[in-house]
N, CA, C and O atoms as a printed pandas DataFrame, in Angstrom:
     atom_number atom_name residue_name chain_id  residue_number  x_coord  y_coord  z_coord
0              1         N          MET        A               1  -20.626  -22.693    7.297
1              2        CA          MET        A               1  -19.601  -22.314    6.340
2              3         C          MET        A               1  -20.095  -21.192    5.421
3              4         O          MET        A               1  -19.336  -20.293    5.060
4              5         N          ARG        A               2  -21.360  -21.255    5.054
5              6        CA          ARG        A               2  -21.934  -20.256    4.166
6              7         C          ARG        A               2  -21.954  -18.884    4.834
7              8         O          ARG        A               2  -21.710  -17.875    4.172
8              9         N          LYS        A               3  -22.245  -18.831    6.153
9             10        CA          LYS        A               3  -22.262  -17.572    6.885
10            11         C          LYS        A               3  -20.859  -16.970    6.940
11            12         O          LYS        A               3  -20.693  -15.755    6.834
12            13         N          LEU        A               4  -19.858  -17.824    7.106
13            14        CA          LEU        A               4  -18.476  -17.361    7.148
14            15         C          LEU        A               4  -18.073  -16.767    5.800
15            16         O          LEU        A               4  -17.406  -15.733    5.758
16            17         N          SER        A               5  -18.462  -17.397    4.717
17            18        CA          SER        A               5  -18.150  -16.881    3.377
18            19         C          SER        A               5  -18.830  -15.544    3.142
19            20         O          SER        A               5  -18.239  -14.634    2.560
20            21         N          LEU        A               6  -20.079  -15.423    3.595
21            22        CA          LEU        A               6  -20.807  -14.172    3.437
22            23         C          LEU        A               6  -20.150  -13.053    4.244
23            24         O          LEU        A               6  -20.002  -11.932    3.757
24            25         N          LEU        A               7  -19.760  -13.364    5.471
25            26        CA          LEU        A               7  -19.084  -12.388    6.316
26            27         C          LEU        A               7  -17.765  -11.947    5.682
27            28         O          LEU        A               7  -17.452  -10.757    5.657
28            29         N          PHE        A               8  -17.005  -12.891    5.178
29            30        CA          PHE        A               8  -15.737  -12.589    4.524
30            31         C          PHE        A               8  -15.966  -11.705    3.301
31            32         O          PHE        A               8  -15.216  -10.756    3.074
32            33         N          ALA        A               9  -16.997  -12.009    2.512
33            34        CA          ALA        A               9  -17.300  -11.229    1.311
34            35         C          ALA        A               9  -17.696   -9.797    1.659
35            36         O          ALA        A               9  -17.414   -8.872    0.898
36            37         N          LEU        A              10  -18.348   -9.611    2.804
37            38        CA          LEU        A              10  -18.742   -8.268    3.215
38            39         C          LEU        A              10  -17.582   -7.481    3.811
39            40         O          LEU        A              10  -17.505   -6.266    3.629
40            41         N          LEU        A              11  -16.687   -8.150    4.512
41            42        CA          LEU        A              11  -15.584   -7.460    5.187
42            43         C          LEU        A              11  -14.383   -7.207    4.282
43            44         O          LEU        A              11  -13.624   -6.269    4.525
44            45         N          LEU        A              12  -14.196   -8.007    3.265
45            46        CA          LEU        A              12  -13.032   -7.871    2.391
46            47         C          LEU        A              12  -12.935   -6.496    1.737
47            48         O          LEU        A              12  -11.854   -5.908    1.767
48            49         N          PRO        A              13  -14.000   -5.947    1.147
49            50        CA          PRO        A              13  -13.885   -4.602    0.559
50            51         C          PRO        A              13  -13.522   -3.530    1.588
51            52         O          PRO        A              13  -12.776   -2.602    1.277
52            53         N          MET        A              14  -14.038   -3.652    2.799
53            54        CA          MET        A              14  -13.705   -2.679    3.842
54            55         C          MET        A              14  -12.238   -2.767    4.215
55            56         O          MET        A              14  -11.596   -1.749    4.471
56            57         N          LEU        A              15  -11.707   -3.977    4.247
57            58        CA          LEU        A              15  -10.296   -4.163    4.578
58            59         C          LEU        A              15   -9.414   -3.500    3.538
59            60         O          LEU        A              15   -8.470   -2.792    3.890
60            61         N          PHE        A              16   -9.706   -3.718    2.255
61            62        CA          PHE        A              16   -8.887   -3.127    1.204
62            63         C          PHE        A              16   -9.063   -1.615    1.116
63            64         O          PHE        A              16   -8.103   -0.903    0.825
64            65         N          SER        A              17  -10.257   -1.118    1.359
65            66        CA          SER        A              17  -10.460    0.326    1.284
66            67         C          SER        A              17   -9.747    1.043    2.415
67            68         O          SER        A              17   -9.370    2.204    2.253
68            69         N          SER        A              18   -9.551    0.399    3.544
69            70        CA          SER        A              18   -8.858    1.039    4.658
70            71         C          SER        A              18   -7.351    1.046    4.466
71            72         O          SER        A              18   -6.650    1.721    5.220
72            73         N          CYS        A              19   -6.828    0.323    3.487
73            74        CA          CYS        A              19   -5.385    0.248    3.248
74            75         C          CYS        A              19   -4.924    1.168    2.133
75            76         O          CYS        A              19   -3.741    1.172    1.793
76            77         N          GLU        A              20   -5.827    1.947    1.554
77            78        CA          GLU        A              20   -5.453    2.833    0.467
78            79         C          GLU        A              20   -4.616    3.992    0.988
79            80         O          GLU        A              20   -4.874    4.523    2.068
80            81         N          PHE        A              21   -3.611    4.378    0.207
81            82        CA          PHE        A              21   -2.787    5.513    0.558
82            83         C          PHE        A              21   -3.484    6.793    0.130
83            84         O          PHE        A              21   -4.158    6.837   -0.899
84            85         N          GLU        A              22   -3.312    7.829    0.933
85            86        CA          GLU        A              22   -3.941    9.110    0.632
86            87         C          GLU        A              22   -2.905   10.211    0.787
87            88         O          GLU        A              22   -2.194   10.266    1.791
88            89         N          GLU        A              23   -2.819   11.096   -0.218
89            90        CA          GLU        A              23   -1.874   12.206   -0.121
90            91         C          GLU        A              23   -2.453   13.287    0.778
91            92         O          GLU        A              23   -3.573   13.755    0.571
92            93         N          VAL        A              24   -1.670   13.676    1.780
93            94        CA          VAL        A              24   -2.060   14.702    2.749
94            95         C          VAL        A              24   -0.867   15.617    2.991
95            96         O          VAL        A              24    0.233   15.352    2.506
96            97         N          ASP        A              25   -1.084   16.684    3.732
97            98        CA          ASP        A              25    0.001   17.589    4.113
98            99         C          ASP        A              25    0.564   17.112    5.451
99           100         O          ASP        A              25   -0.088   17.238    6.487
100          101         N          LEU        A              26    1.782   16.562    5.420
101          102        CA          LEU        A              26    2.446   16.086    6.636
102          103         C          LEU        A              26    3.313   17.170    7.269
103          104         O          LEU        A              26    4.035   16.907    8.231
104          105         N          GLY        A              27    3.244   18.385    6.732
105          106        CA          GLY        A              27    3.993   19.502    7.298
106          107         C          GLY        A              27    5.367   19.706    6.693
107          108         O          GLY        A              27    6.095   20.598    7.128
108          109         N          PHE        A              28    5.745   18.910    5.704
109          110        CA          PHE        A              28    7.016   19.095    5.017
110          111         C          PHE        A              28    6.828   20.138    3.927
111          112         O          PHE        A              28    5.702   20.353    3.478
112          113         N          PRO        A              29    7.913   20.798    3.483
113          114        CA          PRO        A              29    7.755   21.756    2.381
114          115         C          PRO        A              29    7.233   21.045    1.133
115          116         O          PRO        A              29    7.503   19.862    0.926
116          117         N          LYS        A              30    6.500   21.760    0.324
117          118        CA          LYS        A              30    5.955   21.170   -0.900
118          119         C          LYS        A              30    6.979   21.185   -2.030
119          120         O          LYS        A              30    6.915   20.370   -2.951
120          121         N          THR        A              31    7.932   22.129   -1.949
121          122        CA          THR        A              31    8.980   22.244   -2.966
122          123         C          THR        A              31   10.299   22.545   -2.274
123          124         O          THR        A              31   10.355   23.319   -1.318
124          125         N          VAL        A              32   11.362   21.918   -2.772
125          126        CA          VAL        A              32   12.724   22.198   -2.309
126          127         C          VAL        A              32   13.532   22.589   -3.542
127          128         O          VAL        A              32   13.520   21.884   -4.551
128          129         N          ASN        A              33   14.238   23.726   -3.454
129          130        CA          ASN        A              33   15.022   24.223   -4.583
130          131         C          ASN        A              33   16.509   24.183   -4.263
131          132         O          ASN        A              33   16.941   24.558   -3.173
132          133         N          PHE        A              34   17.278   23.720   -5.239
133          134        CA          PHE        A              34   18.733   23.730   -5.146
134          135         C          PHE        A              34   19.287   24.625   -6.250
135          136         O          PHE        A              34   18.713   24.716   -7.335
136          137         N          THR        A              35   20.404   25.281   -5.963
137          138        CA          THR        A              35   21.115   26.025   -7.002
138          139         C          THR        A              35   21.867   25.022   -7.861
139          140         O          THR        A              35   21.896   23.830   -7.553
140          141         N          LYS        A              36   22.473   25.503   -8.931
141          142        CA          LYS        A              36   23.228   24.599   -9.809
142          143         C          LYS        A              36   24.445   23.994   -9.108
143          144         O          LYS        A              36   24.987   22.988   -9.566
144          145         N          ASP        A              37   24.878   24.608   -7.993
145          146        CA          ASP        A              37   26.018   24.086   -7.248
146          147         C          ASP        A              37   25.669   22.878   -6.390
147          148         O          ASP        A              37   26.568   22.201   -5.891
148          149         N          GLY        A              38   24.374   22.591   -6.207
149          150        CA          GLY        A              38   23.956   21.455   -5.386
150          151         C          GLY        A              38   24.072   21.773   -3.909
151          152         O          GLY        A              38   23.943   22.929   -3.506
152          153         N          GLY        A              39   24.312   20.757   -3.105
153          154        CA          GLY        A              39   24.457   20.946   -1.670
154          155         C          GLY        A              39   23.557   20.025   -0.882
155          156         O          GLY        A              39   23.096   18.995   -1.375
156          157         N          GLU        A              40   23.314   20.424    0.369
157          158        CA          GLU        A              40   22.530   19.600    1.286
158          159         C          GLU        A              40   21.523   20.468    2.030
159          160         O          GLU        A              40   21.848   21.568    2.477
160          161         N          ILE        A              41   20.310   19.970    2.159
161          162        CA          ILE        A              41   19.246   20.655    2.884
162          163         C          ILE        A              41   18.585   19.650    3.826
163          164         O          ILE        A              41   18.304   18.519    3.430
164          165         N          ILE        A              42   18.337   20.058    5.066
165          166        CA          ILE        A              42   17.605   19.223    6.012
166          167         C          ILE        A              42   16.216   19.827    6.166
167          168         O          ILE        A              42   16.073   21.007    6.485
168          169         N          ILE        A              43   15.201   19.011    5.938
169          170        CA          ILE        A              43   13.821   19.469    6.096
170          171         C          ILE        A              43   13.151   18.656    7.201
171          172         O          ILE        A              43   13.577   17.545    7.516
172          173         N          SER        A              44   12.109   19.219    7.776
173          174        CA          SER        A              44   11.358   18.488    8.796
174          175         C          SER        A              44    9.877   18.750    8.601
175          176         O          SER        A              44    9.474   19.716    7.952
176          177         N          GLY        A              45    9.074   17.864    9.179
177          178        CA          GLY        A              45    7.638   17.979    9.070
178          179         C          GLY        A              45    6.980   17.993   10.432
179          180         O          GLY        A              45    7.648   17.996   11.467
180          181         N          GLU        A              46    5.671   18.002   10.413
181          182        CA          GLU        A              46    4.906   18.060   11.650
182          183         C          GLU        A              46    4.614   16.677   12.215
183          184         O          GLU        A              46    4.075   16.566   13.316
184          185         N          THR        A              47    4.952   15.638   11.494
185          186        CA          THR        A              47    4.679   14.273   11.937
186          187         C          THR        A              47    5.871   13.388   11.623
187          188         O          THR        A              47    6.726   13.747   10.814
188          189         N          THR        A              48    5.923   12.242   12.260
189          190        CA          THR        A              48    6.994   11.296   11.962
190          191         C          THR        A              48    6.619   10.495   10.716
191          192         O          THR        A              48    5.445   10.379   10.364
192          193         N          PHE        A              49    7.623    9.956   10.070
193          194        CA          PHE        A              49    7.371    9.130    8.894
194          195         C          PHE        A              49    8.153    7.836    9.020
195          196         O          PHE        A              49    9.113    7.746    9.784
196          197         N          THR        A              50    7.731    6.840    8.264
197          198        CA          THR        A              50    8.376    5.533    8.335
198          199         C          THR        A              50    9.175    5.191    7.087
199          200         O          THR        A              50   10.016    4.293    7.115
200          201         N          HIS        A              51    8.919    5.902    5.990
201          202        CA          HIS        A              51    9.613    5.568    4.748
202          203         C          HIS        A              51    9.566    6.766    3.806
203          204         O          HIS        A              51    8.600    7.528    3.796
204          205         N          ALA        A              52   10.620    6.917    3.022
205          206        CA          ALA        A              52   10.672    7.938    1.979
206          207         C          ALA        A              52   11.423    7.358    0.787
207          208         O          ALA        A              52   12.259    6.467    0.944
208          209         N          ASN        A              53   11.125    7.858   -0.388
209          210        CA          ASN        A              53   11.820    7.403   -1.587
210          211         C          ASN        A              53   11.790    8.501   -2.638
211          212         O          ASN        A              53   10.976    9.422   -2.567
212          213         N          ILE        A              54   12.679    8.395   -3.605
213          214        CA          ILE        A              54   12.780    9.348   -4.714
214          215         C          ILE        A              54   12.082    8.749   -5.927
215          216         O          ILE        A              54   12.230    7.560   -6.209
216          217         N          HIS        A              55   11.316    9.577   -6.648
217          218        CA          HIS        A              55   10.611    9.119   -7.843
218          219         C          HIS        A              55   10.872   10.079   -8.995
219          220         O          HIS        A              55   10.905   11.297   -8.820
220          221         N          ASN        A              56   11.053    9.509  -10.156
221          222        CA          ASN        A              56   11.085   10.277  -11.394
222          223         C          ASN        A              56    9.730   10.059  -12.047
223          224         O          ASN        A              56    9.487    9.002  -12.628
224          225         N          PHE        A              57    8.849   11.040  -11.959
225          226        CA          PHE        A              57    7.493   10.879  -12.466
226          227         C          PHE        A              57    7.459   10.758  -13.990
227          228         O          PHE        A              57    6.500   10.211  -14.535
228          229         N          LYS        A              58    8.472   11.250  -14.682
229          230        CA          LYS        A              58    8.493   11.156  -16.146
230          231         C          LYS        A              58    8.750    9.722  -16.608
231          232         O          LYS        A              58    8.156    9.270  -17.587
232          233         N          THR        A              59    9.638    9.002  -15.904
233          234        CA          THR        A              59   10.004    7.645  -16.319
234          235         C          THR        A              59    9.366    6.562  -15.458
235          236         O          THR        A              59    9.297    5.405  -15.871
236          237         N          GLY        A              60    8.899    6.925  -14.268
237          238        CA          GLY        A              60    8.340    5.939  -13.344
238          239         C          GLY        A              60    9.386    5.253  -12.487
239          240         O          GLY        A              60    9.047    4.403  -11.663
240          241         N          ASP        A              61   10.654    5.605  -12.665
241          242        CA          ASP        A              61   11.738    4.991  -11.895
242          243         C          ASP        A              61   11.744    5.486  -10.456
243          244         O          ASP        A              61   11.249    6.570  -10.149
244          245         N          GLN        A              62   12.321    4.655   -9.575
245          246        CA          GLN        A              62   12.446    5.012   -8.162
246          247         C          GLN        A              62   13.902    4.941   -7.742
247          248         O          GLN        A              62   14.745    4.368   -8.431
248          249         N          GLY        A              63   14.174    5.547   -6.579
249          250        CA          GLY        A              63   15.518    5.509   -6.025
250          251         C          GLY        A              63   15.913    4.117   -5.588
251          252         O          GLY        A              63   15.060    3.259   -5.360
252          253         N          LYS        A              64   17.183    3.903   -5.474
253          254        CA          LYS        A              64   17.735    2.624   -5.019
254          255         C          LYS        A              64   18.300    2.807   -3.626
255          256         O          LYS        A              64   18.893    3.841   -3.316
256          257         N          ILE        A              65   18.115    1.796   -2.784
257          258        CA          ILE        A              65   18.630    1.872   -1.429
258          259         C          ILE        A              65   20.157    1.832   -1.467
259          260         O          ILE        A              65   20.753    1.159   -2.308
260          261         N          GLN        A              66   20.773    2.558   -0.548
261          262        CA          GLN        A              66   22.225    2.638   -0.473
262          263         C          GLN        A              66   22.632    2.501    0.987
263          264         O          GLN        A              66   21.883    2.893    1.883
264          265         N          GLU        A              67   23.791    1.958    1.224
265          266        CA          GLU        A              67   24.295    1.816    2.587
266          267         C          GLU        A              67   24.409    3.181    3.258
267          268         O          GLU        A              67   24.844    4.152    2.639
268          269         N          SER        A              68   24.015    3.247    4.528
269          270        CA          SER        A              68   24.106    4.482    5.289
270          271         C          SER        A              68   24.371    4.153    6.743
271          272         O          SER        A              68   23.776    3.226    7.292
272          273         N          GLU        A              69   25.253    4.902    7.366
273          274        CA          GLU        A              69   25.567    4.683    8.776
274          275         C          GLU        A              69   24.448    5.182    9.684
275          276         O          GLU        A              69   24.326    4.727   10.822
276          277         N          THR        A              70   23.630    6.112    9.194
277          278        CA          THR        A              70   22.619    6.735   10.042
278          279         C          THR        A              70   21.243    6.091    9.942
279          280         O          THR        A              70   20.382    6.389   10.770
280          281         N          GLY        A              71   21.002    5.236    8.980
281          282        CA          GLY        A              71   19.680    4.637    8.809
282          283         C          GLY        A              71   19.446    4.292    7.361
283          284         O          GLY        A              71   20.205    3.519    6.776
284          285         N          GLU        A              72   18.402    4.854    6.767
285          286        CA          GLU        A              72   18.050    4.587    5.377
286          287         C          GLU        A              72   18.618    5.667    4.467
287          288         O          GLU        A              72   18.690    6.837    4.843
288          289         N          ALA        A              73   19.017    5.264    3.270
289          290        CA          ALA        A              73   19.478    6.208    2.252
290          291         C          ALA        A              73   19.018    5.696    0.888
291          292         O          ALA        A              73   19.113    4.506    0.590
292          293         N          PHE        A              74   18.522    6.617    0.073
293          294        CA          PHE        A              74   18.106    6.294   -1.281
294          295         C          PHE        A              74   18.766    7.292   -2.219
295          296         O          PHE        A              74   18.913    8.471   -1.895
296          297         N          ILE        A              75   19.158    6.801   -3.381
297          298        CA          ILE        A              75   19.801    7.662   -4.365
298          299         C          ILE        A              75   19.148    7.415   -5.726
299          300         O          ILE        A              75   18.831    6.283   -6.091
300          301         N          TYR        A              76   18.961    8.500   -6.454
301          302        CA          TYR        A              76   18.475    8.410   -7.822
302          303         C          TYR        A              76   19.149    9.507   -8.613
303          304         O          TYR        A              76   18.952   10.695   -8.355
304          305         N          ASP        A              77   19.948    9.094   -9.580
305          306        CA          ASP        A              77   20.621   10.019  -10.470
306          307         C          ASP        A              77   21.411   11.063   -9.667
307          308         O          ASP        A              77   22.454   10.723   -9.107
308          309         N          TRP        A              78   20.967   12.285   -9.592
309          310        CA          TRP        A              78   21.696   13.390   -8.972
310          311         C          TRP        A              78   21.240   13.698   -7.547
311          312         O          TRP        A              78   21.795   14.586   -6.900
312          313         N          LEU        A              79   20.234   12.973   -7.053
313          314        CA          LEU        A              79   19.633   13.285   -5.761
314          315         C          LEU        A              79   19.779   12.118   -4.778
315          316         O          LEU        A              79   19.687   10.950   -5.155
316          317         N          LYS        A              80   20.009   12.466   -3.519
317          318        CA          LYS        A              80   20.134   11.459   -2.460
318          319         C          LYS        A              80   19.323   11.924   -1.257
319          320         O          LYS        A              80   19.333   13.108   -0.922
320          321         N          ILE        A              81   18.618   10.995   -0.604
321          322        CA          ILE        A              81   17.922   11.311    0.639
322          323         C          ILE        A              81   18.396   10.349    1.723
323          324         O          ILE        A              81   18.680    9.181    1.459
324          325         N          GLU        A              82   18.474   10.861    2.942
325          326        CA          GLU        A              82   18.879   10.056    4.090
326          327         C          GLU        A              82   17.995   10.397    5.277
327          328         O          GLU        A              82   17.591   11.545    5.462
328          329         N          TYR        A              83   17.701    9.379    6.080
329          330        CA          TYR        A              83   16.947    9.599    7.298
330          331         C          TYR        A              83   17.251    8.487    8.282
331          332         O          TYR        A              83   17.682    7.401    7.896
332          333         N          SER        A              84   17.024    8.766    9.553
333          334        CA          SER        A              84   17.246    7.772   10.591
334          335         C          SER        A              84   16.223    6.663   10.447
335          336         O          SER        A              84   15.275    6.755    9.668
336          337         N          ASP        A              85   16.441    5.619   11.216
337          338        CA          ASP        A              85   15.475    4.524   11.203
338          339         C          ASP        A              85   14.109    5.031   11.620
339          340         O          ASP        A              85   13.958    6.214   11.922
340          341         N          PHE        A              86   13.141    4.189   11.642
341          342        CA          PHE        A              86   11.722    4.523   11.830
342          343         C          PHE        A              86   11.447    5.631   12.829
343          344         O          PHE        A              86   12.249    5.912   13.720
344          345         N          ASN        A              87   10.294    6.248   12.655
345          346        CA          ASN        A              87    9.767    7.315   13.516
346          347         C          ASN        A              87   10.666    8.540   13.527
347          348         O          ASN        A              87   11.106    8.999   14.581
348          349         N          ASN        A              88   10.922    9.047   12.366
349          350        CA          ASN        A              88   11.757   10.219   12.199
350          351         C          ASN        A              88   10.918   11.337   11.588
351          352         O          ASN        A              88    9.952   11.075   10.871
352          353         N          SER        A              89   11.285   12.565   11.869
353          354        CA          SER        A              89   10.577   13.694   11.246
354          355         C          SER        A              89   11.523   14.589   10.457
355          356         O          SER        A              89   11.107   15.640    9.970
356          357         N          GLU        A              90   12.793   14.192   10.321
357          358        CA          GLU        A              90   13.775   14.957    9.536
358          359         C          GLU        A              90   14.277   14.136    8.365
359          360         O          GLU        A              90   14.439   12.919    8.460
360          361         N          LEU        A              91   14.520   14.822    7.261
361          362        CA          LEU        A              91   15.008   14.200    6.040
362          363         C          LEU        A              91   16.141   15.058    5.495
363          364         O          LEU        A              91   15.982   16.269    5.341
364          365         N          THR        A              92   17.276   14.445    5.205
365          366        CA          THR        A              92   18.406   15.147    4.601
366          367         C          THR        A              92   18.389   14.887    3.099
367          368         O          THR        A              92   18.378   13.739    2.656
368          369         N          ILE        A              93   18.387   15.971    2.322
369          370        CA          ILE        A              93   18.343   15.887    0.871
370          371         C          ILE        A              93   19.646   16.472    0.328
371          372         O          ILE        A              93   20.017   17.598    0.661
372          373         N          SER        A              94   20.339   15.692   -0.516
373          374        CA          SER        A              94   21.608   16.134   -1.099
374          375         C          SER        A              94   21.504   16.100   -2.619
375          376         O          SER        A              94   21.025   15.127   -3.202
376          377         N          ALA        A              95   21.961   17.181   -3.250
377          378        CA          ALA        A              95   21.954   17.263   -4.712
378          379         C          ALA        A              95   23.382   17.455   -5.215
379          380         O          ALA        A              95   24.134   18.265   -4.673
380          381         N          GLN        A              96   23.745   16.715   -6.243
381          382        CA          GLN        A              96   25.042   16.894   -6.879
382          383         C          GLN        A              96   24.992   18.153   -7.738
383          384         O          GLN        A              96   23.907   18.593   -8.120
384          385         N          PRO        A              97   26.143   18.737   -8.045
385          386        CA          PRO        A              97   26.154   19.913   -8.923
386          387         C          PRO        A              97   25.510   19.603  -10.275
387          388         O          PRO        A              97   25.644   18.500  -10.805
388          389         N          ASN        A              98   24.818   20.586  -10.812
389          390        CA          ASN        A              98   24.139   20.432  -12.100
390          391         C          ASN        A              98   25.007   21.053  -13.192
391          392         O          ASN        A              98   25.126   22.274  -13.294
392          393         N          LYS        A              99   25.599   20.200  -13.991
393          394        CA          LYS        A              99   26.466   20.667  -15.075
394          395         C          LYS        A              99   25.789   20.512  -16.431
395          396         O          LYS        A              99   26.439   20.651  -17.468
396          397         N          THR        A             100   24.486   20.224  -16.432
397          398        CA          THR        A             100   23.766   20.003  -17.686
398          399         C          THR        A             100   23.346   21.302  -18.360
399          400         O          THR        A             100   23.106   21.322  -19.567
400          401         N          GLY        A             101   23.253   22.392  -17.591
401          402        CA          GLY        A             101   22.779   23.656  -18.138
402          403         C          GLY        A             101   21.258   23.725  -18.232
403          404         O          GLY        A             101   20.716   24.734  -18.682
404          405         N          LYS        A             102   20.564   22.673  -17.817
405          406        CA          LYS        A             102   19.104   22.638  -17.849
406          407         C          LYS        A             102   18.571   22.392  -16.439
407          408         O          LYS        A             102   19.217   21.734  -15.623
408          409         N          SER        A             103   17.396   22.925  -16.171
409          410        CA          SER        A             103   16.733   22.665  -14.896
410          411         C          SER        A             103   16.337   21.191  -14.843
411          412         O          SER        A             103   15.992   20.596  -15.864
412          413         N          ARG        A             104   16.390   20.608  -13.651
413          414        CA          ARG        A             104   15.977   19.214  -13.501
414          415         C          ARG        A             104   15.076   19.065  -12.281
415          416         O          ARG        A             104   15.117   19.872  -11.353
416          417         N          GLU        A             105   14.258   18.005  -12.307
417          418        CA          GLU        A             105   13.239   17.847  -11.282
418          419         C          GLU        A             105   13.048   16.369  -10.931
419          420         O          GLU        A             105   13.005   15.508  -11.809
420          421         N          LEU        A             106   12.937   16.100   -9.642
421          422        CA          LEU        A             106   12.563   14.783   -9.130
422          423         C          LEU        A             106   11.565   14.992   -8.005
423          424         O          LEU        A             106   11.347   16.123   -7.572
424          425         N          HIS        A             107   10.964   13.925   -7.533
425          426        CA          HIS        A             107    9.979   14.017   -6.451
426          427         C          HIS        A             107   10.338   13.045   -5.332
427          428         O          HIS        A             107   10.845   11.951   -5.582
428          429         N          ILE        A             108   10.070   13.454   -4.109
429          430        CA          ILE        A             108   10.259   12.605   -2.936
430          431         C          ILE        A             108    8.882   12.331   -2.362
431          432         O          ILE        A             108    8.079   13.248   -2.188
432          433         N          GLU        A             109    8.611   11.069   -2.068
433          434        CA          GLU        A             109    7.372   10.713   -1.390
434          435         C          GLU        A             109    7.724   10.255    0.016
435          436         O          GLU        A             109    8.575    9.388    0.216
436          437         N          ILE        A             110    7.046   10.859    0.984
437          438        CA          ILE        A             110    7.264   10.555    2.399
438          439         C          ILE        A             110    5.997    9.883    2.918
439          440         O          ILE        A             110    4.899   10.418    2.767
440          441         N          TYR        A             111    6.154    8.693    3.538
441          442        CA          TYR        A             111    5.008    7.912    4.008
442          443         C          TYR        A             111    4.934    7.892    5.527
443          444         O          TYR        A             111    5.931    7.704    6.224
444          445         N          SER        A             112    3.716    8.093    6.012
445          446        CA          SER        A             112    3.413    7.983    7.437
446          447         C          SER        A             112    2.113    7.188    7.547
447          448         O          SER        A             112    1.022    7.753    7.471
448          449         N          GLY        A             113    2.238    5.884    7.724
449          450        CA          GLY        A             113    1.059    5.020    7.721
450          451         C          GLY        A             113    0.418    5.044    6.349
451          452         O          GLY        A             113    1.117    4.926    5.343
452          453         N          PRO        A             114   -0.906    5.194    6.284
453          454        CA          PRO        A             114   -1.565    5.229    4.976
454          455         C          PRO        A             114   -1.491    6.602    4.305
455          456         O          PRO        A             114   -1.973    6.770    3.185
456          457         N          ASP        A             115   -0.895    7.571    4.976
457          458        CA          ASP        A             115   -0.778    8.920    4.433
458          459         C          ASP        A             115    0.598    9.141    3.828
459          460         O          ASP        A             115    1.580    8.542    4.266
460          461         N          TYR        A             116    0.665   10.000    2.823
461          462        CA          TYR        A             116    1.949   10.365    2.236
462          463         C          TYR        A             116    1.888   11.797    1.729
463          464         O          TYR        A             116    0.816   12.359    1.504
464          465         N          GLN        A             117    3.076   12.367    1.557
465          466        CA          GLN        A             117    3.199   13.699    0.988
466          467         C          GLN        A             117    4.268   13.661   -0.091
467          468         O          GLN        A             117    5.298   13.004    0.062
468          469         N          THR        A             118    4.016   14.364   -1.172
469          470        CA          THR        A             118    4.978   14.462   -2.261
470          471         C          THR        A             118    5.679   15.813   -2.192
471          472         O          THR        A             118    5.039   16.853   -2.039
472          473         N          ILE        A             119    6.991   15.779   -2.307
473          474        CA          ILE        A             119    7.813   16.982   -2.329
474          475         C          ILE        A             119    8.491   17.081   -3.691
475          476         O          ILE        A             119    9.164   16.144   -4.121
476          477         N          LYS        A             120    8.316   18.203   -4.365
477          478        CA          LYS        A             120    8.991   18.429   -5.643
478          479         C          LYS        A             120   10.374   19.004   -5.360
479          480         O          LYS        A             120   10.507   19.974   -4.613
480          481         N          VAL        A             121   11.406   18.404   -5.957
481          482        CA          VAL        A             121   12.785   18.891   -5.806
482          483         C          VAL        A             121   13.239   19.404   -7.170
483          484         O          VAL        A             121   13.252   18.667   -8.155
484          485         N          VAL        A             122   13.609   20.675   -7.205
485          486        CA          VAL        A             122   14.004   21.320   -8.461
486          487         C          VAL        A             122   15.434   21.844   -8.299
487          488         O          VAL        A             122   15.795   22.407   -7.265
488          489         N          GLN        A             123   16.229   21.645   -9.340
489          490        CA          GLN        A             123   17.586   22.200   -9.354
490          491         C          GLN        A             123   17.767   22.967  -10.651
491          492         O          GLN        A             123   17.515   22.451  -11.740
492          493         N          GLU        A             124   18.215   24.227  -10.512
493          494        CA          GLU        A             124   18.429   25.050  -11.719
494          495         C          GLU        A             124   19.656   24.626  -12.484
495          496         O          GLU        A             124   19.973   25.214  -13.517
């Protein structure tokens, strides 16, 4: 029993260190810009991804899942993202018109296994 505990104690840190997420370049654009009129942009990367979400880095809030006929959809404030079910390399980003008169910014995080990429979305 003591050998098993020792083995577990040695392997546990390796298990947790291998599960850490790391930001890498997945081939998606680093920044997406929308005019004040909003609209829709489809972006793609060099690898498939399994999950994406919208983040407001100023408040720490995240997007909420929304019903979608094509797969997953997340919406946060003025921004919406949609993508097909797992193993997709395209992401549709939609922005509502900006009537605030101020520039606004949100971030999208795209996950592919333990790797992820952050995309800054700016609307004038």
